[in-house]
GROMACS .gro file of C-alpha atoms in nm:
model
  256
    1MET     CA    1   5.629   5.098 -10.252
    2GLU     CA    2   5.771   5.079  -9.906
    3GLY     CA    3   5.416   5.065  -9.761
    4ASN     CA    4   5.325   4.775  -9.987
    5TYR     CA    5   5.643   4.597  -9.880
    6TYR     CA    6   5.544   4.614  -9.514
    7MET     CA    7   5.193   4.496  -9.593
    8ILE     CA    8   5.324   4.193  -9.779
    9HIS     CA    9   5.572   4.128  -9.501
   10ASP     CA   10   5.297   4.138  -9.234
   11TYR     CA   11   5.074   3.916  -9.449
   12LEU     CA   12   5.350   3.656  -9.479
   13ILE     CA   13   5.412   3.664  -9.107
   14PHE     CA   14   5.039   3.612  -9.047
   15ILE     CA   15   5.034   3.321  -9.290
   16GLY     CA   16   5.336   3.168  -9.121
   17VAL     CA   17   5.193   3.204  -8.772
   18PHE     CA   18   4.861   3.059  -8.890
   19ALA     CA   19   5.041   2.767  -9.057
   20ILE     CA   20   5.239   2.698  -8.741
   21PHE     CA   21   4.921   2.718  -8.530
   22PHE     CA   22   4.735   2.490  -8.772
   23PHE     CA   23   5.024   2.243  -8.775
   24VAL     CA   24   5.046   2.241  -8.395
   25THR     CA   25   4.669   2.198  -8.362
   26VAL     CA   26   4.660   1.911  -8.613
   27SER     CA   27   4.960   1.751  -8.444
   28ILE     CA   28   4.792   1.767  -8.103
   29TYR     CA   29   4.469   1.623  -8.249
   30LEU     CA   30   4.653   1.339  -8.425
   31PHE     CA   31   4.854   1.271  -8.113
   32SER     CA   32   4.538   1.250  -7.899
   33GLN     CA   33   4.370   1.024  -8.154
   34ASN     CA   34   4.678   0.807  -8.163
   35GLN     CA   35   4.671   0.776  -7.786
   36LYS     CA   36   4.303   0.682  -7.799
   37PHE     CA   37   4.376   0.415  -8.062
   38LYS     CA   38   4.659   0.281  -7.847
   39ILE     CA   39   4.429   0.262  -7.542
   40ARG     CA   40   4.156   0.097  -7.749
   41ASN     CA   41   4.401  -0.153  -7.897
   42ALA     CA   42   4.532  -0.231  -7.552
   43LYS     CA   43   4.176  -0.300  -7.430
   44LEU     CA   44   4.103  -0.516  -7.734
   45SER     CA   45   4.425  -0.704  -7.680
   46GLU     CA   46   4.335  -0.763  -7.314
   47ALA     CA   47   3.984  -0.875  -7.415
   48ASN     CA   48   4.130  -1.117  -7.669
   49LYS     CA   49   4.357  -1.260  -7.401
   50ILE     CA   50   4.057  -1.312  -7.170
   51ILE     CA   51   3.858  -1.476  -7.452
   52GLU     CA   52   4.149  -1.705  -7.540
   53GLN     CA   53   4.191  -1.795  -7.173
   54ARG     CA   54   3.819  -1.875  -7.142
   55LEU     CA   55   3.827  -2.083  -7.461
   56ASN     CA   56   4.117  -2.279  -7.321
   57GLU     CA   57   3.924  -2.333  -6.998
   58VAL     CA   58   3.618  -2.449  -7.192
   59GLN     CA   59   3.833  -2.687  -7.397
   60LEU     CA   60   3.986  -2.824  -7.079
   61GLU     CA   61   3.641  -2.864  -6.924
   62HIS     CA   62   3.521  -3.038  -7.240
   63ILE     CA   63   3.817  -3.274  -7.232
   64GLY     CA   64   3.756  -3.334  -6.862
   65THR     CA   65   3.391  -3.420  -6.918
   66LYS     CA   66   3.489  -3.661  -7.192
   67LEU     CA   67   3.731  -3.828  -6.957
   68ASN     CA   68   3.477  -3.828  -6.675
   69PRO     CA   69   3.119  -3.869  -6.807
   70HIS     CA   70   2.995  -3.923  -6.452
   71LEU     CA   71   3.109  -3.572  -6.363
   72PHE     CA   72   2.938  -3.434  -6.674
   73LYS     CA   73   2.613  -3.602  -6.574
   74ASN     CA   74   2.636  -3.453  -6.226
   75ILE     CA   75   2.691  -3.106  -6.374
   76LEU     CA   76   2.385  -3.143  -6.596
   77ASN     CA   77   2.177  -3.260  -6.304
   78SER     CA   78   2.294  -2.963  -6.102
   79VAL     CA   79   2.203  -2.723  -6.384
   80GLN     CA   80   1.862  -2.881  -6.425
   81SER     CA   81   1.806  -2.867  -6.053
   82HIS     CA   82   1.881  -2.496  -6.036
   83ALA     CA   83   1.682  -2.423  -6.352
   84TYR     CA   84   1.358  -2.597  -6.266
   85GLN     CA   85   1.330  -2.671  -5.897
   86THR     CA   86   1.156  -2.402  -5.703
   87TYR     CA   87   1.117  -2.380  -5.328
   88MET     CA   88   0.769  -2.528  -5.362
   89SER     CA   89   0.889  -2.831  -5.558
   90LEU     CA   90   1.168  -2.896  -5.308
   91ASP     CA   91   0.915  -2.874  -5.027
   92LYS     CA   92   0.691  -3.122  -5.211
   93LEU     CA   93   0.988  -3.352  -5.265
   94ALA     CA   94   1.064  -3.345  -4.892
   95ASN     CA   95   0.702  -3.438  -4.819
   96VAL     CA   96   0.715  -3.728  -5.064
   97LEU     CA   97   1.042  -3.861  -4.922
   98ASP     CA   98   0.913  -3.836  -4.566
   99TYR     CA   99   0.597  -4.021  -4.663
  100ILE     CA  100   0.787  -4.298  -4.840
  101LEU     CA  101   1.039  -4.337  -4.558
  102TYR     CA  102   0.804  -4.322  -4.260
  103GLU     CA  103   0.453  -4.408  -4.379
  104SER     CA  104   0.505  -4.670  -4.652
  105ASN     CA  105   0.583  -4.936  -4.392
  106SER     CA  106   0.253  -4.874  -4.217
  107LYS     CA  107  -0.029  -5.109  -4.299
  108PHE     CA  108  -0.275  -4.821  -4.329
  109VAL     CA  109  -0.266  -4.442  -4.341
  110SER     CA  110  -0.545  -4.188  -4.349
  111PRO     CA  111  -0.699  -4.068  -4.678
  112LYS     CA  112  -0.576  -3.722  -4.576
  113ASP     CA  113  -0.212  -3.838  -4.573
  114GLU     CA  114  -0.240  -4.032  -4.900
  115LEU     CA  115  -0.411  -3.743  -5.078
  116ASN     CA  116  -0.143  -3.496  -4.964
  117PHE     CA  117   0.120  -3.740  -5.086
  118ALA     CA  118  -0.054  -3.777  -5.423
  119LEU     CA  119  -0.076  -3.400  -5.473
  120SER     CA  120   0.292  -3.358  -5.385
  121LEU     CA  121   0.389  -3.637  -5.626
  122ILE     CA  122   0.188  -3.469  -5.904
  123GLU     CA  123   0.360  -3.133  -5.843
  124ILE     CA  124   0.702  -3.296  -5.866
  125ASN     CA  125   0.616  -3.469  -6.194
  126LYS     CA  126   0.481  -3.142  -6.336
  127ILE     CA  127   0.833  -2.996  -6.320
  128LYS     CA  128   0.932  -3.216  -6.612
  129ILE     CA  129   0.664  -3.092  -6.853
  130ASN     CA  130   0.613  -2.772  -7.047
  131PRO     CA  131   0.409  -2.510  -6.855
  132LEU     CA  132   0.184  -2.480  -7.163
  133PHE     CA  133   0.104  -2.853  -7.164
  134ASP     CA  134  -0.264  -2.941  -7.114
  135PHE     CA  135  -0.253  -3.068  -6.757
  136ARG     CA  136  -0.579  -3.093  -6.565
  137ILE     CA  137  -0.616  -3.175  -6.199
  138LYS     CA  138  -0.937  -3.167  -6.001
  139SER     CA  139  -0.964  -3.246  -5.632
  140LYS     CA  140  -1.300  -3.272  -5.459
  141ILE     CA  141  -1.232  -3.379  -5.103
  142ASN     CA  142  -1.489  -3.367  -4.827
  143LYS     CA  143  -1.265  -3.303  -4.526
  144SER     CA  144  -1.560  -3.345  -4.291
  145ASP     CA  145  -1.606  -3.706  -4.404
  146GLU     CA  146  -1.581  -3.937  -4.102
  147ILE     CA  147  -1.306  -4.152  -4.255
  148TYR     CA  148  -1.095  -3.858  -4.381
  149GLU     CA  149  -0.846  -3.894  -4.095
  150GLU     CA  150  -0.901  -4.262  -4.017
  151LYS     CA  151  -0.627  -4.514  -4.095
  152VAL     CA  152  -0.810  -4.708  -4.366
  153PHE     CA  153  -0.601  -4.631  -4.676
  154ALA     CA  154  -0.320  -4.857  -4.791
  155PRO     CA  155  -0.015  -4.630  -4.849
  156LEU     CA  156   0.122  -4.554  -5.196
  157LEU     CA  157  -0.185  -4.684  -5.382
  158SER     CA  158  -0.198  -4.366  -5.591
  159VAL     CA  159   0.161  -4.397  -5.717
  160ASP     CA  160   0.098  -4.638  -6.006
  161LEU     CA  161  -0.184  -4.440  -6.165
  162ILE     CA  162   0.004  -4.108  -6.142
  163GLU     CA  163   0.341  -4.241  -6.257
  164ASN     CA  164   0.189  -4.433  -6.548
  165ALA     CA  165   0.013  -4.122  -6.675
  166PHE     CA  166   0.337  -3.921  -6.685
  167LYS     CA  167   0.540  -4.215  -6.814
  168HIS     CA  168   0.318  -4.312  -7.107
  169THR     CA  169   0.192  -3.973  -7.225
  170ASP     CA  170   0.296  -3.851  -7.571
  171PHE     CA  171   0.405  -3.499  -7.472
  172LEU     CA  172   0.485  -3.404  -7.835
  173ALA     CA  173   0.135  -3.458  -7.971
  174GLN     CA  174  -0.071  -3.141  -8.016
  175ASP     CA  175  -0.382  -3.295  -7.859
  176SER     CA  176  -0.191  -3.458  -7.573
  177PHE     CA  177  -0.311  -3.413  -7.215
  178ILE     CA  178  -0.312  -3.557  -6.864
  179SER     CA  179  -0.622  -3.542  -6.647
  180ILE     CA  180  -0.627  -3.644  -6.280
  181GLN     CA  181  -0.942  -3.633  -6.068
  182MET     CA  182  -0.958  -3.727  -5.699
  183GLU     CA  183  -1.270  -3.737  -5.488
  184LEU     CA  184  -1.366  -3.834  -5.136
  185GLU     CA  185  -1.740  -3.822  -5.073
  186ASP     CA  186  -1.982  -4.038  -4.870
  187ARG     CA  187  -1.685  -4.244  -4.743
  188ILE     CA  188  -1.596  -4.345  -5.101
  189PHE     CA  189  -1.260  -4.259  -5.256
  190THR     CA  190  -1.241  -4.220  -5.635
  191MET     CA  191  -0.936  -4.152  -5.850
  192ARG     CA  192  -0.968  -4.117  -6.227
  193VAL     CA  193  -0.660  -4.067  -6.447
  194SER     CA  194  -0.668  -4.015  -6.826
  195ASN     CA  195  -0.390  -3.940  -7.074
  196LYS     CA  196  -0.313  -3.937  -7.445
  197ALA     CA  197  -0.051  -4.202  -7.514
  198SER     CA  198   0.180  -4.250  -7.810
  199LEU     CA  199   0.126  -4.533  -8.060
  200LYS     CA  200   0.427  -4.716  -7.917
  201ASN     CA  201   0.276  -4.710  -7.569
  202VAL     CA  202  -0.060  -4.822  -7.708
  203LEU     CA  203   0.102  -5.130  -7.861
  204GLU     CA  204   0.302  -5.203  -7.548
  205LYS     CA  205  -0.005  -5.178  -7.326
  206GLU     CA  206  -0.210  -5.399  -7.560
  207LYS     CA  207   0.060  -5.666  -7.537
  208SER     CA  208   0.102  -5.635  -7.161
  209GLY     CA  209  -0.266  -5.626  -7.071
  210PHE     CA  210  -0.267  -5.257  -6.983
  211GLY     CA  211   0.036  -5.236  -6.765
  212SER     CA  212   0.137  -5.396  -6.441
  213GLN     CA  213  -0.111  -5.610  -6.252
  214SER     CA  214   0.058  -5.551  -5.916
  215LEU     CA  215  -0.178  -5.270  -5.816
  216ASP     CA  216  -0.487  -5.482  -5.888
  217GLN     CA  217  -0.342  -5.774  -5.693
  218ARG     CA  218  -0.261  -5.554  -5.395
  219LEU     CA  219  -0.607  -5.400  -5.395
  220LYS     CA  220  -0.769  -5.742  -5.410
  221MET     CA  221  -0.563  -5.870  -5.117
  222ILE     CA  222  -0.641  -5.566  -4.900
  223TYR     CA  223  -0.989  -5.450  -4.995
  224ASN     CA  224  -1.135  -5.771  -5.142
  225ASN     CA  225  -1.481  -5.676  -5.277
  226HIS     CA  226  -1.476  -5.317  -5.146
  227TYR     CA  227  -1.301  -5.172  -5.452
  228SER     CA  228  -1.312  -5.156  -5.831
  229LEU     CA  229  -1.033  -5.078  -6.077
  230GLN     CA  230  -1.147  -5.012  -6.432
  231LYS     CA  231  -0.903  -4.957  -6.719
  232HIS     CA  232  -0.988  -4.894  -7.084
  233SER     CA  233  -0.855  -4.723  -7.395
  234LYS     CA  234  -1.023  -4.549  -7.686
  235ASN     CA  235  -0.863  -4.355  -7.972
  236GLY     CA  236  -0.527  -4.359  -7.794
  237ILE     CA  237  -0.672  -4.218  -7.473
  238PHE     CA  238  -0.612  -4.438  -7.170
  239THR     CA  239  -0.826  -4.409  -6.862
  240ALA     CA  240  -0.792  -4.577  -6.525
  241GLU     CA  241  -1.050  -4.534  -6.250
  242LEU     CA  242  -0.997  -4.658  -5.897
  243LYS     CA  243  -1.287  -4.658  -5.654
  244ILE     CA  244  -1.260  -4.778  -5.294
  245ASN     CA  245  -1.554  -4.796  -5.056
  246LEU     CA  246  -1.352  -4.696  -4.752
  247GLY     CA  247  -1.668  -4.669  -4.540
  248GLU     CA  248  -1.764  -5.034  -4.583
  249PHE     CA  249  -1.405  -5.140  -4.530
  250TYR     CA  250  -1.382  -4.925  -4.217
  251ASP     CA  251  -1.701  -5.079  -4.076
  252LYS     CA  252  -1.566  -5.424  -4.146
  253MET     CA  253  -1.240  -5.343  -3.966
  254ARG     CA  254  -1.423  -5.205  -3.662
  255TYR     CA  255  -1.663  -5.497  -3.616
  256SER     CA  256  -1.433  -5.784  -3.707
   0.00000   0.00000   0.00000
């Protein structure tokens, strides 16, 4: 009996020690989990404070833009500038500005200068359209042509045809496109521009006689019978073709 007593006594001690160990272990685990929850809650609380602060800043910015729409416009322009303008486009823009500032006052420039200006102007306008848009450009320039670097080209003649194509094109239509072809061969310059225009632009051009007549008037005053400017439309596709016999004009300038 006494042996059984000691066995039971030892068993109870073992149970007690195990219970204490289990309790201590669980307490330590719960304590560590509690500390983790506290740290996590503190981080969430800090994150919420940051979010609330940012929301307040956004609300203040929104109020500020409402009070100052000019500032809002400048911000949008800045965002657009950083989003779309690449180094190449900025370089092209610099070329265009230099040409307008320093060459536009000249009576004549070389076909080389005008063609470089036209290509830069096209690149700048391309920034505004979707990269997947059907844009076609073809340049066939004979740089060995004798009038390639002669001052026989009235500056900025290419602006109207290029700007009108980008201005009046229906960019939302599935079959929309812009096609620009430039050629200098046998002392003759040719520029052909085609684009798919919206119905609204078709009606406007029909009423206005196919756009401004200023280009035609300028060409007539400068080149007289040494040029042709043909404009026509079919199925909503507008085409303008400018052809200048720079060779004949150059000969006339030299011998007059």
